[in-house]
Amino acid sequence: MTESGRERATEPGPPFGIAEVTGVSMVPTLLHGDQLLVHYGGRLRPGCVAVLKHPLQQDLLIVKRLIERRDGGWWVLGDNPDAEGDSRVFGAVPPELVLGRVRARYRPVTPGRQRSPGVRLSWLLSALRPVGSGRSASRRLRAR
């Protein structure tokens, strides 16, 4: 994941930034290449999608769903149960590593795909979407 808009979480900066998704850990909610609007300092609660520093490699940013608060921080999971790299591997994430809440995602145009008016209209209707607190998704993930 790459990020712009803020260098470090401890420095005052703009309340919003942009991040880009790399990988498939959040499919189907987020796809590789999606652009994210990140709200730094936004209210966090279970079910939210957040951008955070990887607890074992803090120069790496990851995007995961916040499942619940535990001793030591947030338990986070990807929406794709087949992908690795979440709290099942590295445990709870300390709160200071959670940078911000994802408010929206933007799917860029795929070259060569937006030819017919119907496909263009479909892309326009789905390109920008809010990323909410998928409470049903968090319950489903917690039950596994």
mmCIF file of C-alpha atoms in Angstrom:
data_model
loop_
_atom_site.group_PDB
_atom_site.id
_atom_site.type_symbol
_atom_site.label_atom_id
_atom_site.label_comp_id
_atom_site.label_asym_id
_atom_site.label_seq_id
_atom_site.Cartn_x
_atom_site.Cartn_y
_atom_site.Cartn_z
ATOM 1 C CA MET A 1 0.000 0.000 0.000
ATOM 2 C CA THR A 2 1.290 3.466 -0.786
ATOM 3 C CA GLU A 3 0.182 6.649 0.915
ATOM 4 C CA SER A 4 0.312 10.384 0.370
ATOM 5 C CA GLY A 5 -0.960 13.254 2.448
ATOM 6 C CA ARG A 6 0.889 12.550 5.684
ATOM 7 C CA GLU A 7 4.430 11.472 6.432
ATOM 8 C CA ARG A 8 4.072 10.344 10.039
ATOM 9 C CA ALA A 9 1.097 9.923 12.337
ATOM 10 C CA THR A 10 2.752 12.023 15.069
ATOM 11 C CA GLU A 11 3.180 15.123 12.913
ATOM 12 C CA PRO A 12 0.262 17.518 12.550
ATOM 13 C CA GLY A 13 -0.983 17.438 9.020
ATOM 14 C CA PRO A 14 -4.052 17.411 6.853
ATOM 15 C CA PRO A 15 -6.986 15.442 8.251
ATOM 16 C CA PHE A 16 -7.357 13.497 4.980
ATOM 17 C CA GLY A 17 -4.961 11.668 2.701
ATOM 18 C CA ILE A 18 -4.900 9.251 -0.207
ATOM 19 C CA ALA A 19 -3.645 5.664 -0.153
ATOM 20 C CA GLU A 20 -3.499 3.018 -2.870
ATOM 21 C CA VAL A 21 -4.367 -0.631 -2.301
ATOM 22 C CA THR A 22 -1.850 -3.273 -3.337
ATOM 23 C CA GLY A 23 -2.709 -6.921 -2.920
ATOM 24 C CA VAL A 24 -5.878 -8.931 -2.421
ATOM 25 C CA SER A 25 -6.327 -9.176 1.362
ATOM 26 C CA MET A 26 -9.426 -6.924 1.329
ATOM 27 C CA VAL A 27 -11.224 -8.432 -1.691
ATOM 28 C CA PRO A 28 -14.185 -8.094 -2.329
ATOM 29 C CA THR A 29 -14.450 -4.774 -0.437
ATOM 30 C CA LEU A 30 -11.268 -3.314 -1.942
ATOM 31 C CA LEU A 31 -9.435 -4.349 -5.087
ATOM 32 C CA HIS A 32 -5.784 -4.036 -6.069
ATOM 33 C CA GLY A 33 -5.302 -0.524 -7.455
ATOM 34 C CA ASP A 34 -8.209 1.117 -5.602
ATOM 35 C CA GLN A 35 -7.516 4.598 -4.274
ATOM 36 C CA LEU A 36 -8.627 5.261 -0.687
ATOM 37 C CA LEU A 37 -9.651 8.455 1.080
ATOM 38 C CA VAL A 38 -8.155 8.114 4.572
ATOM 39 C CA HIS A 39 -9.443 10.194 7.512
ATOM 40 C CA TYR A 40 -6.593 10.620 9.997
ATOM 41 C CA GLY A 41 -7.833 10.780 13.562
ATOM 42 C CA GLY A 42 -11.283 9.582 12.519
ATOM 43 C CA ARG A 43 -13.378 7.769 15.109
ATOM 44 C CA LEU A 44 -12.533 4.074 15.111
ATOM 45 C CA ARG A 45 -14.969 1.324 15.982
ATOM 46 C CA PRO A 46 -15.350 -2.371 15.211
ATOM 47 C CA GLY A 47 -16.194 -2.964 11.567
ATOM 48 C CA CYS A 48 -14.285 0.058 10.231
ATOM 49 C CA VAL A 49 -11.658 -0.340 7.523
ATOM 50 C CA ALA A 50 -8.412 1.331 8.582
ATOM 51 C CA VAL A 51 -4.911 2.070 7.337
ATOM 52 C CA LEU A 52 -2.246 1.031 9.800
ATOM 53 C CA LYS A 53 1.447 0.370 10.116
ATOM 54 C CA HIS A 54 2.358 -3.298 10.017
ATOM 55 C CA PRO A 55 3.305 -4.255 13.594
ATOM 56 C CA LEU A 56 6.326 -6.319 12.498
ATOM 57 C CA GLN A 57 7.501 -4.028 9.673
ATOM 58 C CA GLN A 58 6.487 -0.493 10.569
ATOM 59 C CA ASP A 59 7.626 1.060 7.296
ATOM 60 C CA LEU A 60 4.895 -1.002 5.575
ATOM 61 C CA LEU A 61 1.319 0.301 5.498
ATOM 62 C CA ILE A 62 -1.574 -2.145 5.405
ATOM 63 C CA VAL A 63 -5.352 -1.831 5.189
ATOM 64 C CA LYS A 64 -7.523 -4.113 7.323
ATOM 65 C CA ARG A 65 -10.925 -4.259 8.991
ATOM 66 C CA LEU A 66 -10.991 -3.509 12.728
ATOM 67 C CA ILE A 67 -12.743 -6.421 14.404
ATOM 68 C CA GLU A 68 -12.523 -5.727 18.135
ATOM 69 C CA ARG A 69 -10.472 -4.106 20.886
ATOM 70 C CA ARG A 70 -8.340 -6.531 22.867
ATOM 71 C CA ASP A 71 -5.585 -6.214 25.412
ATOM 72 C CA GLY A 72 -2.727 -4.711 23.456
ATOM 73 C CA GLY A 73 -4.778 -3.076 20.710
ATOM 74 C CA TRP A 74 -7.039 -3.824 17.759
ATOM 75 C CA TRP A 75 -7.667 -7.276 16.342
ATOM 76 C CA VAL A 76 -7.660 -6.776 12.552
ATOM 77 C CA LEU A 77 -8.575 -9.079 9.680
ATOM 78 C CA GLY A 78 -8.632 -8.860 5.907
ATOM 79 C CA ASP A 79 -11.982 -9.401 4.176
ATOM 80 C CA ASN A 80 -10.433 -12.158 2.036
ATOM 81 C CA PRO A 81 -10.250 -15.240 4.305
ATOM 82 C CA ASP A 82 -7.712 -16.918 1.992
ATOM 83 C CA ALA A 83 -5.170 -14.073 2.246
ATOM 84 C CA GLU A 84 -2.626 -13.998 5.047
ATOM 85 C CA GLY A 85 -1.120 -11.078 6.896
ATOM 86 C CA ASP A 86 -3.535 -10.012 9.615
ATOM 87 C CA SER A 87 -3.922 -10.485 13.380
ATOM 88 C CA ARG A 88 -4.007 -14.249 12.944
ATOM 89 C CA VAL A 89 -0.300 -13.880 12.089
ATOM 90 C CA PHE A 90 0.925 -10.887 14.126
ATOM 91 C CA GLY A 91 -1.637 -10.531 16.934
ATOM 92 C CA ALA A 92 -3.317 -7.346 18.132
ATOM 93 C CA VAL A 93 -2.139 -4.048 16.631
ATOM 94 C CA PRO A 94 -1.199 -1.326 19.149
ATOM 95 C CA PRO A 95 -3.508 1.730 18.835
ATOM 96 C CA GLU A 96 -0.605 4.044 17.961
ATOM 97 C CA LEU A 97 -0.042 2.068 14.732
ATOM 98 C CA VAL A 98 -3.588 2.703 13.477
ATOM 99 C CA LEU A 99 -3.207 5.789 11.271
ATOM 100 C CA GLY A 100 -6.724 6.475 10.055
ATOM 101 C CA ARG A 101 -10.122 5.298 8.974
ATOM 102 C CA VAL A 102 -10.922 4.641 5.313
ATOM 103 C CA ARG A 103 -13.914 6.775 4.310
ATOM 104 C CA ALA A 104 -14.200 6.060 0.578
ATOM 105 C CA ARG A 105 -12.623 4.171 -2.268
ATOM 106 C CA TYR A 106 -12.214 5.155 -5.889
ATOM 107 C CA ARG A 107 -11.735 2.611 -8.634
ATOM 108 C CA PRO A 108 -9.720 4.100 -11.467
ATOM 109 C CA VAL A 109 -10.628 3.536 -15.125
ATOM 110 C CA THR A 110 -9.314 0.264 -16.510
ATOM 111 C CA PRO A 111 -7.744 1.037 -19.901
ATOM 112 C CA GLY A 112 -9.715 -0.448 -22.775
ATOM 113 C CA ARG A 113 -12.713 -1.458 -20.628
ATOM 114 C CA GLN A 114 -14.937 1.648 -20.755
ATOM 115 C CA ARG A 115 -16.085 1.462 -24.378
ATOM 116 C CA SER A 116 -19.848 1.019 -24.457
ATOM 117 C CA PRO A 117 -22.252 3.515 -22.858
ATOM 118 C CA GLY A 118 -23.604 0.786 -20.527
ATOM 119 C CA VAL A 119 -20.143 -0.138 -19.259
ATOM 120 C CA ARG A 120 -19.276 3.551 -18.797
ATOM 121 C CA LEU A 121 -22.464 4.152 -16.819
ATOM 122 C CA SER A 122 -21.805 1.097 -14.656
ATOM 123 C CA TRP A 123 -18.258 2.338 -13.953
ATOM 124 C CA LEU A 124 -19.533 5.822 -13.072
ATOM 125 C CA LEU A 125 -22.035 4.385 -10.596
ATOM 126 C CA SER A 126 -19.450 2.153 -8.906
ATOM 127 C CA ALA A 127 -16.195 4.130 -9.173
ATOM 128 C CA LEU A 128 -16.639 6.163 -5.979
ATOM 129 C CA ARG A 129 -18.170 4.478 -2.971
ATOM 130 C CA PRO A 130 -18.083 5.108 0.747
ATOM 131 C CA VAL A 131 -16.371 2.407 2.784
ATOM 132 C CA GLY A 132 -18.567 1.933 5.802
ATOM 133 C CA SER A 133 -18.484 -0.156 8.908
ATOM 134 C CA GLY A 134 -19.499 -3.540 7.622
ATOM 135 C CA ARG A 135 -20.968 -4.752 10.880
ATOM 136 C CA SER A 136 -22.313 -7.887 9.228
ATOM 137 C CA ALA A 137 -18.864 -8.530 7.766
ATOM 138 C CA SER A 138 -17.196 -8.018 11.136
ATOM 139 C CA ARG A 139 -19.600 -10.477 12.789
ATOM 140 C CA ARG A 140 -18.988 -12.978 10.006
ATOM 141 C CA LEU A 141 -15.217 -12.618 10.342
ATOM 142 C CA ARG A 142 -15.321 -12.809 14.130
ATOM 143 C CA ALA A 143 -17.223 -16.101 13.968
ATOM 144 C CA ARG A 144 -14.443 -17.852 12.030
#
